[in-house]
Structures are given as C-alpha cells and as structure tokens.
Backbone as a ProteinNet text record, in pm:
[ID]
protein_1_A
[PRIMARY]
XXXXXXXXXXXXXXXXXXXXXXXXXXXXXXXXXXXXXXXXXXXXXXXXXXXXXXXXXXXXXXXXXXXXXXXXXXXXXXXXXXXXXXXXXXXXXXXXXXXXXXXXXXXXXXXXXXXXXXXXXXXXXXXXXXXXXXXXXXXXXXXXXXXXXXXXXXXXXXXXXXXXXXXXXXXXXXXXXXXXXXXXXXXXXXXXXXXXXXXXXXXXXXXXXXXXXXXXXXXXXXXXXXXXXXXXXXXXXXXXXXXXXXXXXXXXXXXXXXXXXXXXXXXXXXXXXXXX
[TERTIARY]
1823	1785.9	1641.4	1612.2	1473.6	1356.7	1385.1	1340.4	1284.9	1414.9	1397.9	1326.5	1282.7	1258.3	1133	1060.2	934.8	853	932.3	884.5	837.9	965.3	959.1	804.6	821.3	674.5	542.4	545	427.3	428.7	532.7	530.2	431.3	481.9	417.5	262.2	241.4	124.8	5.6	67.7	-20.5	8.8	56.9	97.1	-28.7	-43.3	-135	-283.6	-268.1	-442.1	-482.3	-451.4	-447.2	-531.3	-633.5	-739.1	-686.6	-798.1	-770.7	-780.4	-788.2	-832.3	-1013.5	-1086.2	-1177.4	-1150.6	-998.3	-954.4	-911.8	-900.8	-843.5	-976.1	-913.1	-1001.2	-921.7	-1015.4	-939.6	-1002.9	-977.7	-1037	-1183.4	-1246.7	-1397.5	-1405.2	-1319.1	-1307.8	-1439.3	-1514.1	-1617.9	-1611.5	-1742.7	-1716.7	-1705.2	-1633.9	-1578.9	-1687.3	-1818.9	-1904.8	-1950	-1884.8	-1921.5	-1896.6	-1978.4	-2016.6	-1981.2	-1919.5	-1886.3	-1923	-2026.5	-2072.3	-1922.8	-1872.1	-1788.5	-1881.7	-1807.4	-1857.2	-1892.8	-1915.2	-1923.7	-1809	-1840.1	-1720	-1608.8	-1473.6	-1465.2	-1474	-1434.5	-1490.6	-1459.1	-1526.3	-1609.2	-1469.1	-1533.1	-1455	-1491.4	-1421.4	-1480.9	-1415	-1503.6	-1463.1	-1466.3	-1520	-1571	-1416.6	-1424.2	-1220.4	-1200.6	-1314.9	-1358	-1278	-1329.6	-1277.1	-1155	-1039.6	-885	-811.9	-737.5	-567.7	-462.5	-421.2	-333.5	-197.9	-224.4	-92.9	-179.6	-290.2	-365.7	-407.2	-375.3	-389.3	-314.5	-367.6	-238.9	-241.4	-168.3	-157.6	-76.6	-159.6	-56.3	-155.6	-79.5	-205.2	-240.1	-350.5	-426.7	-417.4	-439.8	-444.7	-558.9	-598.9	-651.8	-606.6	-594.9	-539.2	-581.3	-557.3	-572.6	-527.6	-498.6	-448.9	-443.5	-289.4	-237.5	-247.7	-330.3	-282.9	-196.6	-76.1	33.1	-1.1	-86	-105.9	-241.3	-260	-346.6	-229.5	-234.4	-129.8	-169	-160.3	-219.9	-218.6	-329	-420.7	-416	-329.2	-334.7	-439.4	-560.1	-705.8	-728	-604.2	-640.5	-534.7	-589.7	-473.3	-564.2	-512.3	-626.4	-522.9	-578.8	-549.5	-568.3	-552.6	-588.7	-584.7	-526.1	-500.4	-612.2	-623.2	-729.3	-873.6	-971.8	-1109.9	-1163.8	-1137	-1203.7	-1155.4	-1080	-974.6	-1054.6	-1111.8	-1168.7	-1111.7	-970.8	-915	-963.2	-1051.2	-1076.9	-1200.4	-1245.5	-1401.7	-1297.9	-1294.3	-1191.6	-1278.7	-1357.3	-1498.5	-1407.7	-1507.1	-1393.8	-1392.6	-1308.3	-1287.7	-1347.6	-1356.6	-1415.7	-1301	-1267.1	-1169.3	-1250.8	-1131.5	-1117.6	-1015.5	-1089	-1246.6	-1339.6	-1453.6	-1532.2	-1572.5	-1609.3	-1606.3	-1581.9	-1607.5	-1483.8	-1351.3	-1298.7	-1111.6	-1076	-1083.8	-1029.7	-1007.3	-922.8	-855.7	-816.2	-833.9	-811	-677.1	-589.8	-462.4	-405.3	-383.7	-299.8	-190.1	-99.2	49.9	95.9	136.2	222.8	321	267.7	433.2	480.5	540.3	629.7	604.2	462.6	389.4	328.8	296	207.6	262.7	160.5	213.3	197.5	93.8	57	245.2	280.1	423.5	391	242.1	207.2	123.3	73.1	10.1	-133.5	-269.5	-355.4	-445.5	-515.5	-608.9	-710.3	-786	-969.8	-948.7	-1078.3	-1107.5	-1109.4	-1135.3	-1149	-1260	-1315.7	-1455.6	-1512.2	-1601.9	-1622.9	-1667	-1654.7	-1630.4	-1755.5	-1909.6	-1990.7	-2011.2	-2087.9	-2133.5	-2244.1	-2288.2	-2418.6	-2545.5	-2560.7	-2677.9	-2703.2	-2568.8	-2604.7	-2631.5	-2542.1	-2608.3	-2696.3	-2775.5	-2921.4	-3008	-2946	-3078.6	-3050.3	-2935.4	-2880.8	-2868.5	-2740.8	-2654.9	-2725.8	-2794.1	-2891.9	-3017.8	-3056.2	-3180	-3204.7	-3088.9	-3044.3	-2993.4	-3030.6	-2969.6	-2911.7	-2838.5	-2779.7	-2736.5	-2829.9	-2847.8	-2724.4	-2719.1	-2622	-2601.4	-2443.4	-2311.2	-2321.6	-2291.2	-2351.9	-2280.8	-2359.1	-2276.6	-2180.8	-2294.5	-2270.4	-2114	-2095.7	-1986.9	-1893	-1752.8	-1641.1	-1614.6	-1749.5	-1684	-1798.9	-1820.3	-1898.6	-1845.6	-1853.6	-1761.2	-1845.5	-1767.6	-1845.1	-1765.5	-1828.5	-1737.2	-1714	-1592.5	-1502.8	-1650.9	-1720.6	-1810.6	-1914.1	-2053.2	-2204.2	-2232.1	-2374.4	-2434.1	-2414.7	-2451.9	-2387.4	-2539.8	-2566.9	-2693.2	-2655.7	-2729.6	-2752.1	-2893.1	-2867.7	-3036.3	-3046.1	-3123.1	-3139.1	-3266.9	-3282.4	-3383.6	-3371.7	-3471.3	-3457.5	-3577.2	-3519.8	-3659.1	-3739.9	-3633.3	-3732.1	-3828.2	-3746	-3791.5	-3737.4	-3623.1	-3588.1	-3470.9	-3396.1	-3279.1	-3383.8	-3454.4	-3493	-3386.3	-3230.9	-3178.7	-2986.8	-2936	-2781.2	-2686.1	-2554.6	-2441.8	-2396.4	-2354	-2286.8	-2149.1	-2032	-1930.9	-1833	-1729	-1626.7	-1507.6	-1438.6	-1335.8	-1249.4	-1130.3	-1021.3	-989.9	-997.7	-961.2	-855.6	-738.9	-625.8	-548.9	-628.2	-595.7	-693.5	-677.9	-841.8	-824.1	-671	-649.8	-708.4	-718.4	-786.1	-891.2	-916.6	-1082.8	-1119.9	-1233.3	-1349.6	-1388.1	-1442.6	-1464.6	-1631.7	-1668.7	-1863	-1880.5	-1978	-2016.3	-2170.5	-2227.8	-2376.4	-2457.3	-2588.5	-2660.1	-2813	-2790.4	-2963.9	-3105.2	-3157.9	-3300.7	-3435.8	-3493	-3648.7	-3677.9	-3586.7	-3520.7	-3600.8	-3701.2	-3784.4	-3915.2	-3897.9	-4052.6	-4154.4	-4263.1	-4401	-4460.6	-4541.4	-4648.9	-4747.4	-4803.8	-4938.7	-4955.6	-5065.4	-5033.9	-5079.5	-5168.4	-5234.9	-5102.5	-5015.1	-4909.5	-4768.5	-4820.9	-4731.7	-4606.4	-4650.1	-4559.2	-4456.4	-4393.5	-4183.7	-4121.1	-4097.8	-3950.9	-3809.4	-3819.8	-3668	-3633.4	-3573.1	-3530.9	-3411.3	-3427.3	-3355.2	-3302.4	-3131.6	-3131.8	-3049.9	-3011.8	-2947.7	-2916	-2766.4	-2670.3	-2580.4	-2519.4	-2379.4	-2283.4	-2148.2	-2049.3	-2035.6	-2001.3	-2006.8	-1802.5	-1734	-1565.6	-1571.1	-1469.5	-1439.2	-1391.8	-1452.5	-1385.8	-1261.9	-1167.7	-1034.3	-1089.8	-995.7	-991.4	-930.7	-955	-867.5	-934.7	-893.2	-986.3	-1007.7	-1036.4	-1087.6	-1138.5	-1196.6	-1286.3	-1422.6	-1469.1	-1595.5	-1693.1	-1831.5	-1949.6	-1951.9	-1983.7	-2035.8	-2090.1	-2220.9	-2358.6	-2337	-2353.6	-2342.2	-2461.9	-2497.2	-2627.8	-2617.3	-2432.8	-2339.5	-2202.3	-2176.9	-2027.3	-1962.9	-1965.6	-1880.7	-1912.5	-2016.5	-2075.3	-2013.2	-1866.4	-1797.2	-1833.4	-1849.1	-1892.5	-2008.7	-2107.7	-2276.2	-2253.7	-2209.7	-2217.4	-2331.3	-2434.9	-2537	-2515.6	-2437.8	-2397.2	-2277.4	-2244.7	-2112.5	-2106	-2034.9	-2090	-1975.6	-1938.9	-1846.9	-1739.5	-1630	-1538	-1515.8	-1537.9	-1591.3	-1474.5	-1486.9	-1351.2	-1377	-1322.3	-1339.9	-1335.5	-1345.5	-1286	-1266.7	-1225.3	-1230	-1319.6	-1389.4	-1514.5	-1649.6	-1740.1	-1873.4	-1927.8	-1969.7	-1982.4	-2191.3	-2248.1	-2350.7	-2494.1	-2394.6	-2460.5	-2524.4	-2518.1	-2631	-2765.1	-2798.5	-2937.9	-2992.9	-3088.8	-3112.8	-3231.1	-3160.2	-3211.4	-3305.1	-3374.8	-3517.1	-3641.7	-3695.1	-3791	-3932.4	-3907.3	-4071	-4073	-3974	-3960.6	-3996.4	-4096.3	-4183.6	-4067.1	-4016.4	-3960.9	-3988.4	-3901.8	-3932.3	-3778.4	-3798.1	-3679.7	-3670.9	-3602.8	-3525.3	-3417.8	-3432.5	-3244	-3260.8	-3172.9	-3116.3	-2946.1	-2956.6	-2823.8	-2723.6	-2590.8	-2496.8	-2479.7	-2424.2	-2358.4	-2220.4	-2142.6	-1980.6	-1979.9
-1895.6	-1774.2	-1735.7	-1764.5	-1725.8	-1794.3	-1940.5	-2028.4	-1991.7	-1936.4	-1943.8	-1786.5	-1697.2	-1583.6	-1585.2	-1698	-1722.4	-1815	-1904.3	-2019.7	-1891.2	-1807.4	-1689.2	-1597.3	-1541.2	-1486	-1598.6	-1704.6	-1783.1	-1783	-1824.6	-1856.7	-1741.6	-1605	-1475.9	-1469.7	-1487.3	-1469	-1585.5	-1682.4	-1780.5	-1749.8	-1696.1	-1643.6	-1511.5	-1411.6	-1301.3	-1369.1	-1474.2	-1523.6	-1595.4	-1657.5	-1770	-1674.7	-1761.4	-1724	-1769.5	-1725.4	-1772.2	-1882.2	-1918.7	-2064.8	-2011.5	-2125.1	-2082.1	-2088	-2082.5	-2058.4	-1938.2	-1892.2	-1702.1	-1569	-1454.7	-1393.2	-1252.5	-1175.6	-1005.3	-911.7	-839.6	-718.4	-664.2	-604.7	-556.5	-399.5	-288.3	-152	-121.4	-37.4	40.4	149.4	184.4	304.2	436.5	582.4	651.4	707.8	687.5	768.3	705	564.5	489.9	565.1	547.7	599.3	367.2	398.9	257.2	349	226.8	254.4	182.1	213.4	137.2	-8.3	-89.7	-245.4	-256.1	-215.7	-255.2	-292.9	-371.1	-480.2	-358.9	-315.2	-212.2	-218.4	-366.6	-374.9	-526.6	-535.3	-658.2	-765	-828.3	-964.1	-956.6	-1052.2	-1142.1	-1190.1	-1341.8	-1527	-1553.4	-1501.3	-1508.8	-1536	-1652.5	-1692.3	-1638.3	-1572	-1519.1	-1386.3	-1299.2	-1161.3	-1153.5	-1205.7	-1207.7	-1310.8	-1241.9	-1300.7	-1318.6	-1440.3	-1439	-1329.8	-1235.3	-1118.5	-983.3	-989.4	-934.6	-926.6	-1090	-1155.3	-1096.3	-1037.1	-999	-1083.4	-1070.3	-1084.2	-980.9	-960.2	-849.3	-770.8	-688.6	-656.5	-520.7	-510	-421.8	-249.4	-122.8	-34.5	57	131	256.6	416.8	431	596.4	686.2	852.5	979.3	1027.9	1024.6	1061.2	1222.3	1295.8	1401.3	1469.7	1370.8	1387.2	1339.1	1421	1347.5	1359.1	1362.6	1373.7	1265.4	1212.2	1052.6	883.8	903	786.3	636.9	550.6	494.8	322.3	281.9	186.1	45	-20.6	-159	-241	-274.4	-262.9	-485.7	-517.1	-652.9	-738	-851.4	-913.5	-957.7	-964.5	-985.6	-1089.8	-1216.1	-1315.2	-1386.9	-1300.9	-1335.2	-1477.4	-1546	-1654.6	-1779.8	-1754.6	-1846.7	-1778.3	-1812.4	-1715.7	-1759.5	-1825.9	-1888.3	-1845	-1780.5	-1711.4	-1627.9	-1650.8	-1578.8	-1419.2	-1409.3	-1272.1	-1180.2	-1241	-1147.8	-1080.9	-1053.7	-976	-865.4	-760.1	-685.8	-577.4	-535.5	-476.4	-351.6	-222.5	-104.2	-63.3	-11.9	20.3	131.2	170.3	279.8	350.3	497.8	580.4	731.6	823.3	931.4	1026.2	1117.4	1165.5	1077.7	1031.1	1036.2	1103.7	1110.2	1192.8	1142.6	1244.5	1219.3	1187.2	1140.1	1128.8	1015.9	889.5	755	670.6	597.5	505.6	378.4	264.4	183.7	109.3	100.8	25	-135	-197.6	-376.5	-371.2	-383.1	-386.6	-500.9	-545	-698.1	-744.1	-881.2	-903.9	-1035.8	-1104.8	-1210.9	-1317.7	-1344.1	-1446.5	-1387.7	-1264.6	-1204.8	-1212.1	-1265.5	-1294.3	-1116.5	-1038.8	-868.3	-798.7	-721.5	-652.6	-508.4	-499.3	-335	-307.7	-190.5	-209.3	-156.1	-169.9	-176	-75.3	-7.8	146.5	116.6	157.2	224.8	320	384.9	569.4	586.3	747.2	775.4	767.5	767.4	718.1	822.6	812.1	785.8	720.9	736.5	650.4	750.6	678	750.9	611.3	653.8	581	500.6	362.9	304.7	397.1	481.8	514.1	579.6	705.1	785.9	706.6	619.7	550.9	523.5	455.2	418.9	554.3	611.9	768.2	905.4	854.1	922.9	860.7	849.3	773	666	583.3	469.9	530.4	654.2	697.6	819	854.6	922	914.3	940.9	896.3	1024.3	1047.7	1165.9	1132.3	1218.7	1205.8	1252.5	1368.8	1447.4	1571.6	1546.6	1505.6	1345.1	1267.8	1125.5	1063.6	903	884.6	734	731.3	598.8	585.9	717.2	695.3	786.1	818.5	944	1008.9	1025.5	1130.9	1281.7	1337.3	1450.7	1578	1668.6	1765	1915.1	2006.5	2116.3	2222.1	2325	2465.7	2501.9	2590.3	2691.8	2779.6	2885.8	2960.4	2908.7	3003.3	2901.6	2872.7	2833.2	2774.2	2635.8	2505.8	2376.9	2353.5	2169.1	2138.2	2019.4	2028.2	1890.6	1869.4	1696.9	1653.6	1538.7	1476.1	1378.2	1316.5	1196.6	1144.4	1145	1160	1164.2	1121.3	963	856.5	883.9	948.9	1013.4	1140.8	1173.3	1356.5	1445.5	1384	1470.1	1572.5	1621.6	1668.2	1815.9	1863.3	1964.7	2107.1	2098.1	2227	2135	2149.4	2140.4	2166.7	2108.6	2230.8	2142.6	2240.5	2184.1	2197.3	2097	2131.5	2023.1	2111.7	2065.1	2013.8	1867.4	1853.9	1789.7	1762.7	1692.2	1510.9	1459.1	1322.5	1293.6	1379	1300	1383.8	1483.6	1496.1	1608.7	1549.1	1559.2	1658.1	1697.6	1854.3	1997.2	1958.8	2065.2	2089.5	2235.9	2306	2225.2	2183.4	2217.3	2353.5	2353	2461.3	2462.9	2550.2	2599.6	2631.9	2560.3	2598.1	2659.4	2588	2649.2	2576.4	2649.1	2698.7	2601.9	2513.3	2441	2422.6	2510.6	2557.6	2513.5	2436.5	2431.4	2289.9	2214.6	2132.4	2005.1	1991.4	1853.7	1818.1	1755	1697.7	1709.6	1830.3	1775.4	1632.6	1530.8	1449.6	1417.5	1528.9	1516.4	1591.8	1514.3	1603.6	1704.1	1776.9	1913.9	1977	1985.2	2061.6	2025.4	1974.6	1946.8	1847.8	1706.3	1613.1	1582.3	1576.4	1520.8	1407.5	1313.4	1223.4	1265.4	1384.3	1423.8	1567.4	1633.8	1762.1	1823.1	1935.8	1978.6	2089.2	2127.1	2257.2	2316.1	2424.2	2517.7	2610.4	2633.1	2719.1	2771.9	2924.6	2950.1	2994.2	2946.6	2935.5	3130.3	3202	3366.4	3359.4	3300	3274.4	3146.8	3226.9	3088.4	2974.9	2833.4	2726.5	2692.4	2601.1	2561.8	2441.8	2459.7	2425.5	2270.6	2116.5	2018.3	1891.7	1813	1663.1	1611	1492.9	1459.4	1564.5	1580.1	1689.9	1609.6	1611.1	1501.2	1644.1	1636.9	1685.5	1627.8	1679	1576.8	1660.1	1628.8	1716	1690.9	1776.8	1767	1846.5	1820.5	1904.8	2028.9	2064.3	2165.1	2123.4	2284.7	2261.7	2139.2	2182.7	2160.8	1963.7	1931.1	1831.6	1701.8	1714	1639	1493.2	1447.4	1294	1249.5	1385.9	1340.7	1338.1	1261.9	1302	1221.8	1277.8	1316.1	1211.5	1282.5	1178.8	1231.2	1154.2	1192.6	1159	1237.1	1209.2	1137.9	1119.5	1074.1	1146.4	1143.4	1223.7	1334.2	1441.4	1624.8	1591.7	1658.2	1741.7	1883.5	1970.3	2101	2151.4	2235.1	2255.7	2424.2	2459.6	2655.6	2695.6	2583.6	2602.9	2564	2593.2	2603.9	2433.9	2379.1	2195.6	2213.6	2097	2115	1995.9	1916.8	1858.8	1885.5	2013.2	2043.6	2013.3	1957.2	1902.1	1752.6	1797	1666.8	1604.7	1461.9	1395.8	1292	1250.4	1155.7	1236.9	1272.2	1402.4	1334.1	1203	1126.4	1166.3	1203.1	1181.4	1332.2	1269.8	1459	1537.6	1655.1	1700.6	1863.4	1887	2010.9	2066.4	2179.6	2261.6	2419.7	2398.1	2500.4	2553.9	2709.7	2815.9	2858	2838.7	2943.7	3021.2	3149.7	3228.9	3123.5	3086	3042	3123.5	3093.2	3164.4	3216.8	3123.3	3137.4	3240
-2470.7	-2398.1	-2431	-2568.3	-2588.7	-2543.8	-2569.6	-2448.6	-2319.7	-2252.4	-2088.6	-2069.2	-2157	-2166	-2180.4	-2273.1	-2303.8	-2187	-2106.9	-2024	-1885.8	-1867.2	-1763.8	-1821.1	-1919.7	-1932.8	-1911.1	-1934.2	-1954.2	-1812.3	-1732.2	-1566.9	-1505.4	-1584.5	-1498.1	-1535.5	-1626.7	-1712.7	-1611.9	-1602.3	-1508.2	-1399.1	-1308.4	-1219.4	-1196.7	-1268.5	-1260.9	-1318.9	-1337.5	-1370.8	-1301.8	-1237.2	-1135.4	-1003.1	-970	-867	-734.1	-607.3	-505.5	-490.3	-378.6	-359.4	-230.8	-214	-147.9	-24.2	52.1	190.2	196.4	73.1	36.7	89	106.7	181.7	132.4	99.5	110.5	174.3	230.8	283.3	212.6	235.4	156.2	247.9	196.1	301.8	234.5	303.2	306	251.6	149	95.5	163.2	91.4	123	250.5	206.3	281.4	411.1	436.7	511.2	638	783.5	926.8	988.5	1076.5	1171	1305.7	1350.7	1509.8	1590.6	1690.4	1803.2	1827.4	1787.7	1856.3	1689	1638	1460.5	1345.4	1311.6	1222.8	1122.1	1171.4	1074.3	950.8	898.3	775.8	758.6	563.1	583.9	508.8	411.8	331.4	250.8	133.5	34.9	10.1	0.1	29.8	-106.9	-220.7	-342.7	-380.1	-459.4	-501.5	-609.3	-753.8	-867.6	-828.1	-716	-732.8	-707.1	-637.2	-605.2	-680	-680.1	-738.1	-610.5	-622.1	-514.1	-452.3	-595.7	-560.8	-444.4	-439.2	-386.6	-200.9	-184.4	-46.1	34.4	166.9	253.7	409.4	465.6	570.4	690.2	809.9	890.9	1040.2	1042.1	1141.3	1110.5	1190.6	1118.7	1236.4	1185.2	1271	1202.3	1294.6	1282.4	1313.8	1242.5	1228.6	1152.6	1212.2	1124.2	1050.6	912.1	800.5	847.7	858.5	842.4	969.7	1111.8	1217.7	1309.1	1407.7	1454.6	1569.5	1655	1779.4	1850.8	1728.2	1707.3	1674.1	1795.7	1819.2	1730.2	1614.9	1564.4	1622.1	1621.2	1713.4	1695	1707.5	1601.1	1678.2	1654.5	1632	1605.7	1522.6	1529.6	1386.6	1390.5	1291.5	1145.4	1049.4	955.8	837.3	855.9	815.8	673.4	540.1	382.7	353.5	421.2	413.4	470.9	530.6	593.4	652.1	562.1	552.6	644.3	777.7	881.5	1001.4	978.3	1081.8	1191.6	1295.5	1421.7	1438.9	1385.5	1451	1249.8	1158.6	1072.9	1090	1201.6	1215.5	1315.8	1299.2	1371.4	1411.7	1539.8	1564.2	1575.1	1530.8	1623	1755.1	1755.8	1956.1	1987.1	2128.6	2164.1	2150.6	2087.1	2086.7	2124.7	2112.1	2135.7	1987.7	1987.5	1943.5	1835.9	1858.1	1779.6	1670.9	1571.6	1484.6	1352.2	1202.7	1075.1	1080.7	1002.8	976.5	1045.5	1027.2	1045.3	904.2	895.4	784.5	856.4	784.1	868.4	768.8	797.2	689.4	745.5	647.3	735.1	657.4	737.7	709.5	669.2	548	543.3	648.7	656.5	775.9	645.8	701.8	659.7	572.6	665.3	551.7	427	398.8	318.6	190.9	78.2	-35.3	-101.6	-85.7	-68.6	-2.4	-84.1	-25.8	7.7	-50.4	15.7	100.3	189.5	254.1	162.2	216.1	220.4	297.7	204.8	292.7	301.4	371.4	351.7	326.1	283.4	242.6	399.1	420.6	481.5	530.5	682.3	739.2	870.7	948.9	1052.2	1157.9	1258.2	1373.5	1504.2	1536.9	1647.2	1681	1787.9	1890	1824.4	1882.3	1811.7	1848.6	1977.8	1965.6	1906.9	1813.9	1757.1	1602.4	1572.3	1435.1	1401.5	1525.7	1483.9	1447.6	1499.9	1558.6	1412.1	1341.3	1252.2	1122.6	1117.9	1006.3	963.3	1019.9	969	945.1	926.5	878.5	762.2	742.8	637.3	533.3	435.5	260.1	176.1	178.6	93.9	-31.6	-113.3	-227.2	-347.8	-307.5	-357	-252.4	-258.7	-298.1	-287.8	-395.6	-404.2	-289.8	-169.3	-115.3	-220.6	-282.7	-382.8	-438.8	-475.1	-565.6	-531	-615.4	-607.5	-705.8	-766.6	-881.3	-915.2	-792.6	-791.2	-781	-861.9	-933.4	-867.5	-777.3	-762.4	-794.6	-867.1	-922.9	-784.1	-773	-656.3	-631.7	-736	-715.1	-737.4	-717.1	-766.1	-651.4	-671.7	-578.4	-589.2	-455.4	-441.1	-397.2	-434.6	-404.4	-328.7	-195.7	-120.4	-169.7	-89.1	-117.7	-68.1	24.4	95.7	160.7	185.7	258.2	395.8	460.3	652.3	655.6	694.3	745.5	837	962.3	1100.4	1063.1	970.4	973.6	1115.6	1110.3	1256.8	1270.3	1112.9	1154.6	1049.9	1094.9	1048.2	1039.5	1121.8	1138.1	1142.7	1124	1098.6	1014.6	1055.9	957.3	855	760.4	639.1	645.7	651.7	696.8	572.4	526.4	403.3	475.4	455	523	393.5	465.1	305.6	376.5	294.4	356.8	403.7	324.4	309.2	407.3	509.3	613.5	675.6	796.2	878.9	1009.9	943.8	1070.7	976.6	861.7	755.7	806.8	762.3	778.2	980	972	846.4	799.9	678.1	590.8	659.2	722.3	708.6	636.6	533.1	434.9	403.2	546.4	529	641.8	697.7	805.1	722.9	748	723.7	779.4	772.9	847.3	796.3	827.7	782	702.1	718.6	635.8	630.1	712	736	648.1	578.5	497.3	559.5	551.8	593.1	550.5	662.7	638.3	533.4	580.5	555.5	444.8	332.7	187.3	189.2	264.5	243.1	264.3	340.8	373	282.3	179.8	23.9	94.6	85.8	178.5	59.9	120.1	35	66.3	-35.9	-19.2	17.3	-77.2	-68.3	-51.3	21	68.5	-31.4	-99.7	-195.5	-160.3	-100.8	-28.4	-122.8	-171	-225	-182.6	-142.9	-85.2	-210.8	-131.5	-196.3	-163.5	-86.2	4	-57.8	35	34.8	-72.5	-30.5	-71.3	-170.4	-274.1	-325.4	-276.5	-314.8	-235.2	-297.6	-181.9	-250.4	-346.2	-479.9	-596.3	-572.6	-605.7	-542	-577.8	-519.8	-530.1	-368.2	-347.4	-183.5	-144.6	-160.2	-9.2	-44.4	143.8	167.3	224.8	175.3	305.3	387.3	509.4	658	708.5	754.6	835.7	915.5	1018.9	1217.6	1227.7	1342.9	1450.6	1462.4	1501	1472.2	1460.7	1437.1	1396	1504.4	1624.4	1746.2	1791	1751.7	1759.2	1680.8	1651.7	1580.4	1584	1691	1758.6	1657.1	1644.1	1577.6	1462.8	1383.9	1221.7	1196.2	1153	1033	890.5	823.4	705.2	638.8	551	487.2	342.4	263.9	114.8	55.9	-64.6	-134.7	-167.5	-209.7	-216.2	-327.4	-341.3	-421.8	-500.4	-611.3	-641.4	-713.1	-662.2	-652.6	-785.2	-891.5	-991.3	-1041.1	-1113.2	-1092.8	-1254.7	-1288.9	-1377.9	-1371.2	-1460.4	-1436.3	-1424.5	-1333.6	-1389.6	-1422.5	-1473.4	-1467.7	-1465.5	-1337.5	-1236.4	-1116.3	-1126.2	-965.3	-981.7	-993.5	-1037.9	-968.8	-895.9	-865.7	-981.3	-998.9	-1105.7	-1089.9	-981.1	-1016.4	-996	-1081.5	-1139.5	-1032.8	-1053.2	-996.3	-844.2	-779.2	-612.4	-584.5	-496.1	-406.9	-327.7	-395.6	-350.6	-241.9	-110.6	-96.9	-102.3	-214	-253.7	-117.3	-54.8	36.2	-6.4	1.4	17.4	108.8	167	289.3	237.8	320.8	344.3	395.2	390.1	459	555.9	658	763.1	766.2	683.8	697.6	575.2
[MASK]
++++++++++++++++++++++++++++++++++++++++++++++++++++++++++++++++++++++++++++++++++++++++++++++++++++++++++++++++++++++++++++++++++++++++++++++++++++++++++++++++++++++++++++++++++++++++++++++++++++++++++++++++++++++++++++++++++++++++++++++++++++++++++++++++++++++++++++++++++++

C-alpha cells in the first residue's frame, strides 16, 4: 500500500511539472485596463511551452459577455483551440456589438476534449470603435490610477489624484466616472468635472509631459475592491472611452500614495470642483 501511495504521488508530482509541448497554446487575456477596437484580436496567446502546464490548456468556445448584466444576451464570439497553436479559429477578432462602451469579459468554456475542467476569464474591458481608438485610447497613458497594475488603494474620503499623458493634447475637458467590474449595471459613480486639462507647447507658457489633476468626490465613496476609472468626453458618451485604469480598491482609511512619483517629468498640476 505504501508502495502504490508513493508511485501515485510521484505520478502527480510529474504530472504538475511537466510542460507543454510546442503545439500547446493558452490564452494571453489583456490587462484589466485594456480598450479592444471591433475588428481587433480580443485577445492574444502564448506559444512559449516554459510558461504552461498541461493542467492549464483548454479547449472550448469562446463568448463575450456582461458581468452582472441580464439583458446582454452572451455572444459566443469563436472557438479557441489550446491544443493546437496553429489553429486558424485562435485569432478570435471582436464583433461589432451593441452598446459599445466599459463592461465586457470575455470567458472559454471547456468542452470534451479539454484537459482545463474550468472555465477561463478576462478582466473586465472595453469594447469602441477603431476610429475612436486611434483618436483616443491609443494616445493616452494614465498614470495614476495605475493602468499597469491592480493594486491601487484610494481612501472613501480625501482628495484622489489622476495623472496622465495625452499625445494629441486633445482631451483638454472630460468626465471622471467610477464603475465596479464585477458588474457593469453599477453606478457609474461621477466623480469629477475635468477642465483645463491640456499641456501647453511651447515653453514660455510652462510646457508639460504629464497632467496632474486633483479632485475630491463631495460623498464618501463605497468602501470595496474592483472598482475601475474610465474617462469619457461625457458622462453619456459611453461608446468614447478615453482610458481606463486598473482595478481601485476602496478602503475607509487614510492610504498615502496619492502622489505622483517620477519627480523628473514636466508636470502641469490642476484642481478643479467636482460636479457630482
């Protein structure tokens, strides 16, 4: 018995170390802050046999849907094949839908062949049009609320700091708007009215890399984790998102990261009143 107890662990043990093979393929979802134009790959791969374990591989098809909305019928979008990294149906572009906007997830369901028995998420994303990507979302860098990462901490009270690059210099005026990922019939929360907001040029007129705004929501915010920023033109303008940050978590104490931290980059520091 002790035997067959020890041969069974060694079996598992090589079993969980054991790599792909280089016909293996896994999903590569996009980070939380990620914006997908329609006709753009919803997301990517990796062929790399180093990063997966074969318990990892799935196979199934794939959908798009609204986390915590029921009146968003969910979209099965394409088939996504772990198994064979050559597979034509694994570039799965997104579709033109209705509404445009924040709050999409894209999930692949195991079917039969799938050595994977669970299903498989993205964060939450959005979904505009290419012309608005180019003209937006591909020219904007938001600094903080980081889009890099998920671990940016804002007190309920206090003032909250954005901060970002705008390659065009063109979104001189738009809204600050709080949503929850993990369901996208929430809020949005207005959090604030952004005015004046564009880097001067030219150095006599004190030229900037980076735009430093400082607001302070008038109500305490809800206390929580997931909650994303996303800038619009305006509120109503759901389709235009601007940019989107990484995922907040709220807290009901003082944190003391509001600070933007590369001291070398020309900054212009703006407050404005919120509106909400």
């Amino acid at each position: 018995m002790r035997f067959a107890a020890l041969a069974f662990l060694s079996a598992f043990v090589v079993a969980a170390l054991a790599q792909c093979t280089s016909n293996d393929i896994i999903p590569d979802f996009y980070g939380t802050s990620q914006v997908v134009y329609v006709g753009d790959r919803l997301f990517a791969a990796v062929i790399n046999s180093n990063q997966c374990r074969p318990r990892e591989l799935i196979t199934g098809p794939v959908y798009l849907y609204r986390p915590g909305d029921s009146n968003f019928t969910p979209l099965e979008v394409g088939y996504w094949n772990g198994l064979n990294a050559s597979s034509p149906t694994n570039s799965i572009p997104c579709p033109s839908i209705t509404p445009l906007g924040y709050g999409y997830r894209v999930v692949i369901i195991p079917d039969r062949h799938s050595p994977a028995r669970t299903p498989q998420y993205s964060t939450t994303f959005a979904v505009v049009s290419q012309s608005w990507f180019e003209a937006s979302y591909d020219q904007v860098f938001l600094w903080e609320p980081t889009t890099a990462r998920d671990d940016t901490k804002w007190s309920s009270t206090g003032q909250q700091l954005l901060a970002w690059d705008d390659t065009n210099r063109a979104f001189d005026e738009f809204e600050v708007l709080l949503y929850k990922a993990s369901d996208v019939t929430w809020g949005p929360l207005h959090l604030a009215h952004v005015r004046g907001a564009s880097c001067p040029q030219a150095p006599e007129a004190g030229s900037c890399a980076t735009t430093e705004f400082y607001f302070e929501y008038s109500r305490k915010l809800p206390v929580g984790e997931g909650y994303q920023v996303v800038l619009q033109p305006t509120a109503k303008d759901k389709a235009e998102v601007i940019a989107v940050s990484g995922l907040i978590e709220i807290v009901d104490y003082p944190v003391t990261t509001n600070t933007f931290p590369f001291t070398w980059t020309p900054i212009k520091t703006i407050t404005n009143v919120p509106t909400a």
